[in-house]
Amino acid sequence: MLVVLVLSLLPTNWLIPWTNRLSEIVRLPLVPLGDVATSVRIWLTVDGSDLADRGQFDLLETERNEYRRRFHAANERVRELEGLVKSLRGLPPTGGVGEFMAIEVDVIGGDPSNPASPLRVNAGTRRGIFPGAVAVHRGDTLVGRVLADVGPTTAWVRPAVGFGLLDARLVDDQGIAADSPGREGVPVQLTPDNGGWTTTVDRAAAIEVGMVARLHDPGWSRFSQGLVIGMVREISTLESNPTRKTVRIDVLNDPQRLDHFLIVGPKSSEGAAP
Amino acid sequence: MRLGIFAIALAICLVLDSSFLMALSIGGVHPMSTAVLMVFVGLFAPRRTVLWTALVAGIFLDLATISTYRIDEPFFLIGPYAMGCVFGANLILPIRTMVFRRNPIAVGLLTIPYLLAVDVAFMAVWTIRSFYAETATPWGDASAASELGRRMGEAMYTGGFGIPFAWILLLTWSSWRFEVGSVRR
């Protein structure tokens, strides 16, 4: 008991090197059970934000028709681009982002009561995961970043909302490449607030509800730049300064409700990101 | 008491606490099956065994509770739950002769003071550390009083959850091979 008391009061630097390893070893046999239990939990729970009223249903119907129109337009565009790809095939690769790895992982633990709480995933250094790699959901949504000290079989991913201030750009995402001319978006600095972010912008800035926030933060890995981190949900005039307005941005997918996603980072030969 | 059965039960409870029971979360509060298990063991096992199992379960809980150091470094502190569980076990031991141990309601209700004792010790250790260590407390920017209030809610929720859970545990009572002479039923 005295040993435990002393351990609990030791400086953090003395504990980090070995308590992480010990936790990894102790939790290793529980990984399969945790994976199953997390899947069952997500299957059982209903996301309250999924429930919609009449007005939202009408809006969804309008959006469905709009997206159906865009789908057909996109199909036409795909056919056109396929022809272009055929003509471009055979050119040497540009290698813009370099060699990368993408590993699908399952969430085996987390704390849904806290949106910023780290998620434990069932992959570690043995599968090529390194600190700083980014977690991506459905190809375009940033979940978070792998924390330092990855274990051989498990790793911790902290949601983006848990990383303090973030630099981002608010863009009107119409499925057009964000780097097209004139589509740079409005640069903002996001402050974490109650599971999402808030920011203030000039009143003249062209920002509307439904625009998406894409990460443009040099402190993050190059693989995370341009990924969606949230959506504008509310815009209101700043009471203390009517020339500015406050923008509320919510996460697109609650990280605590995900049971699997991709970890993307440089290949091990390139070293840890960023 | 058969330690193998305890180890299996503890493993299941740790998994339930860290993932599945989040499905029962109400207002950020979810029940803690490990506390119910510890009260169950505390009611039937010999004193020495109760204290050792409480210490082991507490260490496992500590190793499952992540904190972060300097924003992005995961960190596990051995002690808060370990001492809390032993403190809680010391609270249960004198009371156990006064209750009907084979009654699930008794197990559920005893879980409330047990978990409060665990939480008080847990918060005491983190509060002491916050005076000198660079690690943030698990309750972050919230006040210790609000965290204690949240944990009281968690204790009461666990007490209610503990009644059906204790009923399940009591169904397995014969497998545990507790050495009890005259347990009040």
GROMACS .gro file of C-alpha atoms in nm:
model
  459
    1MET     CA    1   0.000   0.000   0.000
    2LEU     CA    2   0.287   0.232   0.088
    3VAL     CA    3   0.449   0.149  -0.246
    4VAL     CA    4   0.129   0.246  -0.429
    5LEU     CA    5   0.108   0.571  -0.233
    6VAL     CA    6   0.466   0.660  -0.326
    7LEU     CA    7   0.402   0.563  -0.691
    8SER     CA    8   0.097   0.784  -0.709
    9LEU     CA    9   0.296   1.086  -0.594
   10LEU     CA   10   0.609   1.036  -0.808
   11PRO     CA   11   0.685   1.299  -1.075
   12THR     CA   12   0.517   1.226  -1.408
   13ASN     CA   13   0.848   1.200  -1.596
   14TRP     CA   14   0.950   0.904  -1.381
   15LEU     CA   15   0.626   0.718  -1.450
   16ILE     CA   16   0.565   0.768  -1.822
   17PRO     CA   17   0.836   0.533  -1.957
   18TRP     CA   18   0.712   0.222  -1.778
   19THR     CA   19   0.345   0.274  -1.687
   20ASN     CA   20   0.250   0.299  -2.054
   21ARG     CA   21   0.424  -0.032  -2.128
   22LEU     CA   22   0.265  -0.192  -1.821
   23SER     CA   23  -0.082  -0.072  -1.926
   24GLU     CA   24  -0.021  -0.210  -2.275
   25ILE     CA   25   0.074  -0.553  -2.138
   26VAL     CA   26  -0.212  -0.565  -1.888
   27ARG     CA   27  -0.472  -0.461  -2.144
   28LEU     CA   28  -0.344  -0.684  -2.425
   29PRO     CA   29  -0.561  -0.989  -2.340
   30LEU     CA   30  -0.866  -0.762  -2.319
   31VAL     CA   31  -0.830  -0.615  -2.670
   32PRO     CA   32  -1.058  -0.868  -2.850
   33LEU     CA   33  -1.324  -0.838  -2.579
   34GLY     CA   34  -1.301  -0.457  -2.590
   35ASP     CA   35  -1.340  -0.462  -2.968
   36VAL     CA   36  -1.655  -0.673  -2.946
   37ALA     CA   37  -1.797  -0.469  -2.656
   38THR     CA   38  -1.741  -0.139  -2.838
   39SER     CA   39  -1.912  -0.269  -3.153
   40VAL     CA   40  -2.209  -0.390  -2.946
   41ARG     CA   41  -2.229  -0.054  -2.765
   42ILE     CA   42  -2.237   0.144  -3.089
   43TRP     CA   43  -2.491  -0.097  -3.236
   44LEU     CA   44  -2.715  -0.055  -2.932
   45THR     CA   45  -2.700   0.322  -2.895
   46VAL     CA   46  -2.898   0.574  -3.095
   47ASP     CA   47  -2.741   0.906  -3.179
   48GLY     CA   48  -2.987   1.174  -3.063
   49SER     CA   49  -2.871   1.409  -3.335
   50ASP     CA   50  -3.001   1.158  -3.596
   51LEU     CA   51  -3.362   1.229  -3.499
   52ALA     CA   52  -3.519   1.497  -3.718
   53ASP     CA   53  -3.844   1.698  -3.705
   54ARG     CA   54  -4.083   1.778  -3.997
   55GLY     CA   55  -3.885   2.083  -4.107
   56GLN     CA   56  -3.563   1.888  -4.113
   57PHE     CA   57  -3.730   1.609  -4.311
   58ASP     CA   58  -3.841   1.861  -4.573
   59LEU     CA   59  -3.491   2.001  -4.583
   60LEU     CA   60  -3.349   1.652  -4.616
   61GLU     CA   61  -3.586   1.580  -4.904
   62THR     CA   62  -3.477   1.898  -5.081
   63GLU     CA   63  -3.115   1.810  -5.020
   64ARG     CA   64  -3.176   1.455  -5.148
   65ASN     CA   65  -3.310   1.591  -5.475
   66GLU     CA   66  -3.022   1.833  -5.500
   67TYR     CA   67  -2.764   1.563  -5.436
   68ARG     CA   68  -2.938   1.331  -5.681
   69ARG     CA   69  -2.900   1.604  -5.945
   70ARG     CA   70  -2.536   1.647  -5.852
   71PHE     CA   71  -2.487   1.271  -5.861
   72HIS     CA   72  -2.602   1.253  -6.223
   73ALA     CA   73  -2.390   1.556  -6.308
   74ALA     CA   74  -2.093   1.396  -6.133
   75ASN     CA   75  -2.146   1.075  -6.330
   76GLU     CA   76  -2.121   1.272  -6.651
   77ARG     CA   77  -1.808   1.440  -6.521
   78VAL     CA   78  -1.661   1.102  -6.424
   79ARG     CA   79  -1.706   0.975  -6.780
   80GLU     CA   80  -1.536   1.287  -6.909
   81LEU     CA   81  -1.248   1.252  -6.662
   82GLU     CA   82  -1.206   0.883  -6.737
   83GLY     CA   83  -1.125   0.981  -7.091
   84LEU     CA   84  -0.875   1.233  -6.958
   85VAL     CA   85  -0.716   0.976  -6.727
   86LYS     CA   86  -0.664   0.743  -7.020
   87SER     CA   87  -0.471   1.012  -7.196
   88LEU     CA   88  -0.265   1.096  -6.885
   89ARG     CA   89  -0.181   0.736  -6.799
   90GLY     CA   90   0.180   0.664  -6.869
   91LEU     CA   91   0.312   0.995  -6.736
   92PRO     CA   92   0.561   0.965  -6.441
   93PRO     CA   93   0.401   1.008  -6.092
   94THR     CA   94   0.443   1.348  -5.929
   95GLY     CA   95   0.491   1.202  -5.577
   96GLY     CA   96   0.330   1.503  -5.411
   97VAL     CA   97   0.273   1.345  -5.071
   98GLY     CA   98   0.543   1.080  -5.083
   99GLU     CA   99   0.509   0.723  -4.965
  100PHE     CA  100   0.232   0.668  -4.716
  101MET     CA  101   0.057   0.392  -4.526
  102ALA     CA  102  -0.316   0.362  -4.454
  103ILE     CA  103  -0.428   0.113  -4.192
  104GLU     CA  104  -0.785   0.039  -4.095
  105VAL     CA  105  -0.823   0.016  -3.717
  106ASP     CA  106  -1.105  -0.067  -3.476
  107VAL     CA  107  -1.180   0.138  -3.166
  108ILE     CA  108  -1.153  -0.074  -2.850
  109GLY     CA  109  -1.204   0.191  -2.582
  110GLY     CA  110  -1.295   0.551  -2.514
  111ASP     CA  111  -1.507   0.779  -2.301
  112PRO     CA  112  -1.822   0.904  -2.482
  113SER     CA  113  -1.895   1.149  -2.199
  114ASN     CA  114  -1.597   1.358  -2.308
  115PRO     CA  115  -1.569   1.444  -2.682
  116ALA     CA  116  -1.198   1.522  -2.645
  117SER     CA  117  -1.115   1.198  -2.468
  118PRO     CA  118  -0.857   0.980  -2.650
  119LEU     CA  119  -0.972   0.663  -2.829
  120ARG     CA  120  -0.783   0.337  -2.797
  121VAL     CA  121  -0.739   0.145  -3.124
  122ASN     CA  122  -0.634  -0.212  -3.191
  123ALA     CA  123  -0.316  -0.141  -3.387
  124GLY     CA  124   0.030  -0.027  -3.285
  125THR     CA  125   0.387  -0.013  -3.405
  126ARG     CA  126   0.371  -0.375  -3.527
  127ARG     CA  127   0.123  -0.269  -3.792
  128GLY     CA  128   0.320   0.041  -3.875
  129ILE     CA  129   0.145   0.308  -3.669
  130PHE     CA  130   0.361   0.591  -3.542
  131PRO     CA  131   0.299   0.903  -3.331
  132GLY     CA  132   0.163   1.195  -3.530
  133ALA     CA  133  -0.019   0.981  -3.789
  134VAL     CA  134  -0.368   1.109  -3.857
  135ALA     CA  135  -0.697   0.926  -3.818
  136VAL     CA  136  -0.932   0.973  -4.113
  137HIS     CA  137  -1.297   0.873  -4.144
  138ARG     CA  138  -1.462   0.809  -4.481
  139GLY     CA  139  -1.165   0.944  -4.669
  140ASP     CA  140  -1.225   1.314  -4.610
  141THR     CA  141  -1.303   1.370  -4.242
  142LEU     CA  142  -1.027   1.418  -3.987
  143VAL     CA  143  -1.085   1.223  -3.665
  144GLY     CA  144  -0.768   1.309  -3.474
  145ARG     CA  145  -0.402   1.235  -3.430
  146VAL     CA  146  -0.209   0.940  -3.284
  147LEU     CA  147  -0.058   1.030  -2.950
  148ALA     CA  148   0.307   0.977  -2.864
  149ASP     CA  149   0.437   0.648  -2.724
  150VAL     CA  150   0.250   0.399  -2.941
  151GLY     CA  151   0.246   0.044  -2.806
  152PRO     CA  152   0.322  -0.264  -3.015
  153THR     CA  153  -0.044  -0.363  -3.043
  154THR     CA  154  -0.249  -0.061  -2.941
  155ALA     CA  155  -0.235   0.315  -2.982
  156TRP     CA  156  -0.423   0.619  -2.855
  157VAL     CA  157  -0.589   0.865  -3.093
  158ARG     CA  158  -0.687   1.204  -2.958
  159PRO     CA  159  -0.981   1.368  -3.139
  160ALA     CA  160  -0.901   1.694  -3.319
  161VAL     CA  161  -1.128   1.881  -3.079
  162GLY     CA  162  -0.888   1.793  -2.795
  163PHE     CA  163  -0.587   1.968  -2.946
  164GLY     CA  164  -0.653   2.330  -2.852
  165LEU     CA  165  -0.642   2.604  -3.116
  166LEU     CA  166  -0.655   2.494  -3.481
  167ASP     CA  167  -0.601   2.688  -3.802
  168ALA     CA  168  -0.865   2.609  -4.063
  169ARG     CA  169  -1.050   2.748  -4.362
  170LEU     CA  170  -1.424   2.770  -4.397
  171VAL     CA  171  -1.525   2.669  -4.746
  172ASP     CA  172  -1.852   2.623  -4.925
  173ASP     CA  173  -1.802   2.256  -5.000
  174GLN     CA  174  -1.983   2.179  -5.322
  175GLY     CA  175  -1.776   1.874  -5.401
  176ILE     CA  176  -1.533   2.087  -5.600
  177ALA     CA  177  -1.164   2.065  -5.519
  178ALA     CA  178  -1.080   2.310  -5.241
  179ASP     CA  179  -0.763   2.418  -5.415
  180SER     CA  180  -0.943   2.538  -5.727
  181PRO     CA  181  -0.882   2.907  -5.808
  182GLY     CA  182  -1.103   3.136  -5.601
  183ARG     CA  183  -1.200   2.859  -5.360
  184GLU     CA  184  -0.941   2.913  -5.088
  185GLY     CA  185  -1.206   2.978  -4.823
  186VAL     CA  186  -1.204   3.205  -4.519
  187PRO     CA  187  -0.903   3.146  -4.291
  188VAL     CA  188  -1.001   3.120  -3.924
  189GLN     CA  189  -0.853   3.012  -3.594
  190LEU     CA  190  -1.083   2.769  -3.412
  191THR     CA  191  -1.112   2.760  -3.035
  192PRO     CA  192  -1.243   2.437  -2.876
  193ASP     CA  193  -1.579   2.491  -2.711
  194ASN     CA  194  -1.813   2.230  -2.571
  195GLY     CA  195  -1.734   1.948  -2.808
  196GLY     CA  196  -1.695   2.174  -3.112
  197TRP     CA  197  -1.525   2.501  -3.195
  198THR     CA  198  -1.607   2.868  -3.210
  199THR     CA  199  -1.440   3.149  -3.397
  200THR     CA  200  -1.506   3.513  -3.474
  201VAL     CA  201  -1.487   3.661  -3.823
  202ASP     CA  202  -1.548   3.996  -3.985
  203ARG     CA  203  -1.916   4.066  -4.046
  204ALA     CA  204  -1.852   4.102  -4.418
  205ALA     CA  205  -1.700   3.754  -4.447
  206ALA     CA  206  -1.912   3.532  -4.671
  207ILE     CA  207  -1.989   3.254  -4.427
  208GLU     CA  208  -2.309   3.053  -4.423
  209VAL     CA  209  -2.449   2.770  -4.218
  210GLY     CA  210  -2.353   2.443  -4.383
  211MET     CA  211  -2.005   2.548  -4.490
  212VAL     CA  212  -1.733   2.309  -4.384
  213ALA     CA  213  -1.412   2.375  -4.194
  214ARG     CA  214  -1.102   2.222  -4.351
  215LEU     CA  215  -0.777   2.196  -4.159
  216HIS     CA  216  -0.490   2.418  -4.274
  217ASP     CA  217  -0.263   2.399  -3.974
  218PRO     CA  218   0.115   2.376  -4.017
  219GLY     CA  219   0.136   2.206  -3.676
  220TRP     CA  220  -0.032   1.898  -3.822
  221SER     CA  221   0.092   1.628  -4.058
  222ARG     CA  222   0.076   1.701  -4.431
  223PHE     CA  223  -0.170   1.412  -4.463
  224SER     CA  224  -0.426   1.600  -4.255
  225GLN     CA  225  -0.416   1.929  -4.449
  226GLY     CA  226  -0.743   2.002  -4.623
  227LEU     CA  227  -0.943   1.736  -4.441
  228VAL     CA  228  -1.285   1.828  -4.307
  229ILE     CA  229  -1.300   1.878  -3.929
  230GLY     CA  230  -1.645   2.026  -3.884
  231MET     CA  231  -1.946   2.209  -4.024
  232VAL     CA  232  -2.081   2.558  -3.954
  233ARG     CA  233  -2.397   2.516  -3.747
  234GLU     CA  234  -2.467   2.864  -3.611
  235ILE     CA  235  -2.372   3.222  -3.691
  236SER     CA  236  -2.453   3.512  -3.460
  237THR     CA  237  -2.343   3.873  -3.418
  238LEU     CA  238  -2.080   3.926  -3.152
  239GLU     CA  239  -2.245   4.133  -2.879
  240SER     CA  240  -1.926   4.304  -2.767
  241ASN     CA  241  -1.836   4.403  -3.126
  242PRO     CA  242  -2.121   4.425  -3.382
  243THR     CA  243  -1.872   4.446  -3.669
  244ARG     CA  244  -1.782   4.083  -3.610
  245LYS     CA  245  -1.980   3.766  -3.587
  246THR     CA  246  -1.936   3.444  -3.394
  247VAL     CA  247  -1.938   3.117  -3.584
  248ARG     CA  248  -2.014   2.787  -3.415
  249ILE     CA  249  -1.864   2.477  -3.577
  250ASP     CA  250  -1.962   2.124  -3.477
  251VAL     CA  251  -1.771   1.807  -3.554
  252LEU     CA  252  -1.902   1.627  -3.862
  253ASN     CA  253  -1.882   1.282  -3.703
  254ASP     CA  254  -1.860   1.243  -3.326
  255PRO     CA  255  -1.528   1.056  -3.280
  256GLN     CA  256  -1.666   0.881  -2.972
  257ARG     CA  257  -1.930   0.715  -3.191
  258LEU     CA  258  -1.689   0.572  -3.446
  259ASP     CA  259  -1.593   0.208  -3.422
  260HIS     CA  260  -1.339   0.204  -3.704
  261PHE     CA  261  -1.142   0.445  -3.921
  262LEU     CA  262  -0.817   0.474  -4.115
  263ILE     CA  263  -0.480   0.575  -3.974
  264VAL     CA  264  -0.275   0.754  -4.239
  265GLY     CA  265   0.087   0.854  -4.208
  266PRO     CA  266   0.426   0.835  -4.374
  267LYS     CA  267   0.584   0.496  -4.421
  268SER     CA  268   0.815   0.397  -4.136
  269SER     CA  269   1.123   0.462  -4.350
  270GLU     CA  270   1.031   0.831  -4.359
  271GLY     CA  271   1.006   0.852  -3.978
  272ALA     CA  272   0.731   0.987  -3.759
  273ALA     CA  273   0.510   1.271  -3.876
  274PRO     CA  274   0.466   1.563  -3.897
  275MET     CA  275  -1.227  -1.792  -0.286
  276ARG     CA  276  -1.122  -1.915  -0.630
  277LEU     CA  277  -0.887  -1.658  -0.772
  278GLY     CA  278  -0.933  -1.784  -1.128
  279ILE     CA  279  -1.301  -1.697  -1.118
  280PHE     CA  280  -1.215  -1.356  -0.976
  281ALA     CA  281  -0.962  -1.293  -1.255
  282ILE     CA  282  -1.220  -1.379  -1.524
  283ALA     CA  283  -1.488  -1.166  -1.357
  284LEU     CA  284  -1.245  -0.874  -1.320
  285ALA     CA  285  -1.145  -0.896  -1.688
  286ILE     CA  286  -1.509  -0.894  -1.797
  287CYS     CA  287  -1.589  -0.600  -1.567
  288LEU     CA  288  -1.289  -0.399  -1.691
  289VAL     CA  289  -1.403  -0.447  -2.052
  290LEU     CA  290  -1.762  -0.359  -1.961
  291ASP     CA  291  -1.648  -0.042  -1.781
  292SER     CA  292  -1.421   0.078  -2.059
  293SER     CA  293  -1.658   0.018  -2.349
  294PHE     CA  294  -1.995  -0.153  -2.325
  295LEU     CA  295  -2.144   0.026  -2.021
  296MET     CA  296  -2.096   0.360  -2.196
  297ALA     CA  297  -2.414   0.259  -2.381
  298LEU     CA  298  -2.600   0.313  -2.052
  299SER     CA  299  -2.450   0.659  -2.007
  300ILE     CA  300  -2.694   0.926  -1.887
  301GLY     CA  301  -2.567   1.284  -1.883
  302GLY     CA  302  -2.204   1.172  -1.901
  303VAL     CA  303  -2.247   0.932  -1.610
  304HIS     CA  304  -2.226   0.556  -1.655
  305PRO     CA  305  -2.227   0.267  -1.407
  306MET     CA  306  -1.909   0.092  -1.295
  307SER     CA  307  -1.939  -0.285  -1.282
  308THR     CA  308  -1.594  -0.329  -1.123
  309ALA     CA  309  -1.720  -0.151  -0.810
  310VAL     CA  310  -2.014  -0.394  -0.784
  311LEU     CA  311  -1.775  -0.687  -0.823
  312MET     CA  312  -1.549  -0.551  -0.549
  313VAL     CA  313  -1.842  -0.508  -0.311
  314PHE     CA  314  -1.957  -0.862  -0.393
  315VAL     CA  315  -1.609  -1.000  -0.315
  316GLY     CA  316  -1.586  -0.772  -0.010
  317LEU     CA  317  -1.900  -0.925   0.138
  318PHE     CA  318  -1.791  -1.288   0.117
  319ALA     CA  319  -1.412  -1.327   0.092
  320PRO     CA  320  -1.172  -1.336   0.389
  321ARG     CA  321  -1.048  -0.996   0.504
  322ARG     CA  322  -0.694  -1.043   0.372
  323THR     CA  323  -0.821  -1.158   0.031
  324VAL     CA  324  -1.061  -0.865   0.010
  325LEU     CA  325  -0.782  -0.613   0.063
  326TRP     CA  326  -0.545  -0.777  -0.187
  327THR     CA  327  -0.811  -0.815  -0.455
  328ALA     CA  328  -0.914  -0.451  -0.401
  329LEU     CA  329  -0.553  -0.342  -0.450
  330VAL     CA  330  -0.513  -0.551  -0.767
  331ALA     CA  331  -0.845  -0.435  -0.913
  332GLY     CA  332  -0.754  -0.074  -0.831
  333ILE     CA  333  -0.418  -0.105  -1.007
  334PHE     CA  334  -0.592  -0.252  -1.314
  335LEU     CA  335  -0.840   0.036  -1.312
  336ASP     CA  336  -0.552   0.282  -1.289
  337LEU     CA  337  -0.383   0.115  -1.585
  338ALA     CA  338  -0.706   0.149  -1.783
  339THR     CA  339  -0.757   0.518  -1.701
  340ILE     CA  340  -0.565   0.740  -1.940
  341SER     CA  341  -0.446   1.090  -1.861
  342THR     CA  342  -0.247   1.314  -2.091
  343TYR     CA  343   0.081   1.484  -2.017
  344ARG     CA  344   0.184   1.792  -2.217
  345ILE     CA  345  -0.121   1.762  -2.445
  346ASP     CA  346  -0.025   1.458  -2.651
  347GLU     CA  347   0.158   1.211  -2.428
  348PRO     CA  348  -0.056   0.932  -2.277
  349PHE     CA  349   0.012   0.866  -1.913
  350PHE     CA  350  -0.118   0.620  -1.655
  351LEU     CA  351  -0.098   0.699  -1.285
  352ILE     CA  352  -0.091   0.396  -1.057
  353GLY     CA  353  -0.244   0.484  -0.721
  354PRO     CA  354  -0.568   0.682  -0.726
  355TYR     CA  355  -0.801   0.389  -0.790
  356ALA     CA  356  -0.574   0.139  -0.613
  357MET     CA  357  -0.584   0.336  -0.289
  358GLY     CA  358  -0.950   0.419  -0.341
  359CYS     CA  359  -1.044   0.052  -0.376
  360VAL     CA  360  -0.851  -0.045  -0.063
  361PHE     CA  361  -1.008   0.247   0.123
  362GLY     CA  362  -1.353   0.139   0.004
  363ALA     CA  363  -1.283  -0.223   0.101
  364ASN     CA  364  -1.193  -0.109   0.453
  365LEU     CA  365  -1.531   0.063   0.462
  366ILE     CA  366  -1.719  -0.250   0.352
  367LEU     CA  367  -1.544  -0.495   0.587
  368PRO     CA  368  -1.692  -0.366   0.917
  369ILE     CA  369  -2.038  -0.323   0.762
  370ARG     CA  370  -2.066  -0.667   0.602
  371THR     CA  371  -2.164  -0.848   0.920
  372MET     CA  372  -2.467  -0.620   0.955
  373VAL     CA  373  -2.630  -0.684   0.617
  374PHE     CA  374  -2.803  -0.969   0.438
  375ARG     CA  375  -2.516  -1.052   0.208
  376ARG     CA  376  -2.701  -1.283  -0.030
  377ASN     CA  377  -2.947  -1.008  -0.114
  378PRO     CA  378  -2.875  -0.821  -0.444
  379ILE     CA  379  -3.028  -0.503  -0.302
  380ALA     CA  380  -2.772  -0.506  -0.020
  381VAL     CA  381  -2.488  -0.542  -0.271
  382GLY     CA  382  -2.629  -0.262  -0.487
  383LEU     CA  383  -2.682  -0.022  -0.200
  384LEU     CA  384  -2.340  -0.092  -0.046
  385THR     CA  385  -2.186  -0.006  -0.381
  386ILE     CA  386  -2.288   0.358  -0.329
  387PRO     CA  387  -2.074   0.427  -0.016
  388TYR     CA  388  -1.800   0.204  -0.158
  389LEU     CA  389  -1.777   0.404  -0.479
  390LEU     CA  390  -1.795   0.735  -0.291
  391ALA     CA  391  -1.498   0.622  -0.079
  392VAL     CA  392  -1.311   0.523  -0.397
  393ASP     CA  393  -1.389   0.860  -0.557
  394VAL     CA  394  -1.279   1.060  -0.252
  395ALA     CA  395  -0.941   0.883  -0.248
  396PHE     CA  396  -0.911   0.915  -0.628
  397MET     CA  397  -0.974   1.288  -0.621
  398ALA     CA  398  -0.750   1.339  -0.317
  399VAL     CA  399  -0.450   1.187  -0.495
  400TRP     CA  400  -0.507   1.390  -0.814
  401THR     CA  401  -0.564   1.709  -0.614
  402ILE     CA  402  -0.237   1.660  -0.425
  403ARG     CA  403  -0.056   1.596  -0.755
  404SER     CA  404  -0.203   1.909  -0.909
  405PHE     CA  405  -0.002   2.118  -0.661
  406TYR     CA  406   0.333   2.014  -0.808
  407ALA     CA  407   0.304   1.781  -1.111
  408GLU     CA  408   0.257   1.911  -1.466
  409THR     CA  409  -0.022   1.666  -1.540
  410ALA     CA  410  -0.372   1.807  -1.561
  411THR     CA  411  -0.638   1.658  -1.334
  412PRO     CA  412  -0.885   1.421  -1.505
  413TRP     CA  413  -1.164   1.672  -1.452
  414GLY     CA  414  -0.971   1.939  -1.647
  415ASP     CA  415  -1.095   2.294  -1.605
  416ALA     CA  416  -1.406   2.195  -1.409
  417SER     CA  417  -1.401   2.246  -1.033
  418ALA     CA  418  -1.333   1.957  -0.797
  419ALA     CA  419  -1.676   2.013  -0.639
  420SER     CA  420  -1.855   1.967  -0.973
  421GLU     CA  421  -1.650   1.655  -1.041
  422LEU     CA  422  -1.738   1.520  -0.697
  423GLY     CA  423  -2.105   1.590  -0.775
  424ARG     CA  424  -2.075   1.403  -1.104
  425ARG     CA  425  -1.909   1.112  -0.927
  426MET     CA  426  -2.182   1.107  -0.662
  427GLY     CA  427  -2.431   1.071  -0.946
  428GLU     CA  428  -2.217   0.793  -1.087
  429ALA     CA  429  -2.213   0.619  -0.747
  430MET     CA  430  -2.592   0.633  -0.720
  431TYR     CA  431  -2.635   0.514  -1.078
  432THR     CA  432  -2.393   0.229  -1.010
  433GLY     CA  433  -2.594   0.144  -0.697
  434GLY     CA  434  -2.909   0.106  -0.907
  435PHE     CA  435  -2.725  -0.084  -1.178
  436GLY     CA  436  -2.559  -0.294  -0.907
  437ILE     CA  437  -2.884  -0.463  -0.801
  438PRO     CA  438  -2.941  -0.661  -1.125
  439PHE     CA  439  -2.568  -0.705  -1.172
  440ALA     CA  440  -2.532  -0.840  -0.817
  441TRP     CA  441  -2.821  -1.076  -0.887
  442ILE     CA  442  -2.619  -1.219  -1.177
  443LEU     CA  443  -2.309  -1.243  -0.958
  444LEU     CA  444  -2.507  -1.416  -0.683
  445LEU     CA  445  -2.622  -1.677  -0.934
  446THR     CA  446  -2.254  -1.773  -0.968
  447TRP     CA  447  -2.199  -1.770  -0.591
  448SER     CA  448  -2.135  -2.145  -0.561
  449SER     CA  449  -1.858  -2.130  -0.826
  450TRP     CA  450  -1.661  -1.880  -0.621
  451ARG     CA  451  -1.620  -2.128  -0.330
  452PHE     CA  452  -1.628  -1.860  -0.063
  453GLU     CA  453  -1.532  -1.994   0.280
  454VAL     CA  454  -1.816  -1.854   0.487
  455GLY     CA  455  -1.936  -2.014   0.808
  456SER     CA  456  -2.260  -1.838   0.886
  457VAL     CA  457  -2.347  -1.582   0.626
  458ARG     CA  458  -2.669  -1.392   0.693
  459ARG     CA  459  -2.903  -1.456   0.404
   0.00000   0.00000   0.00000
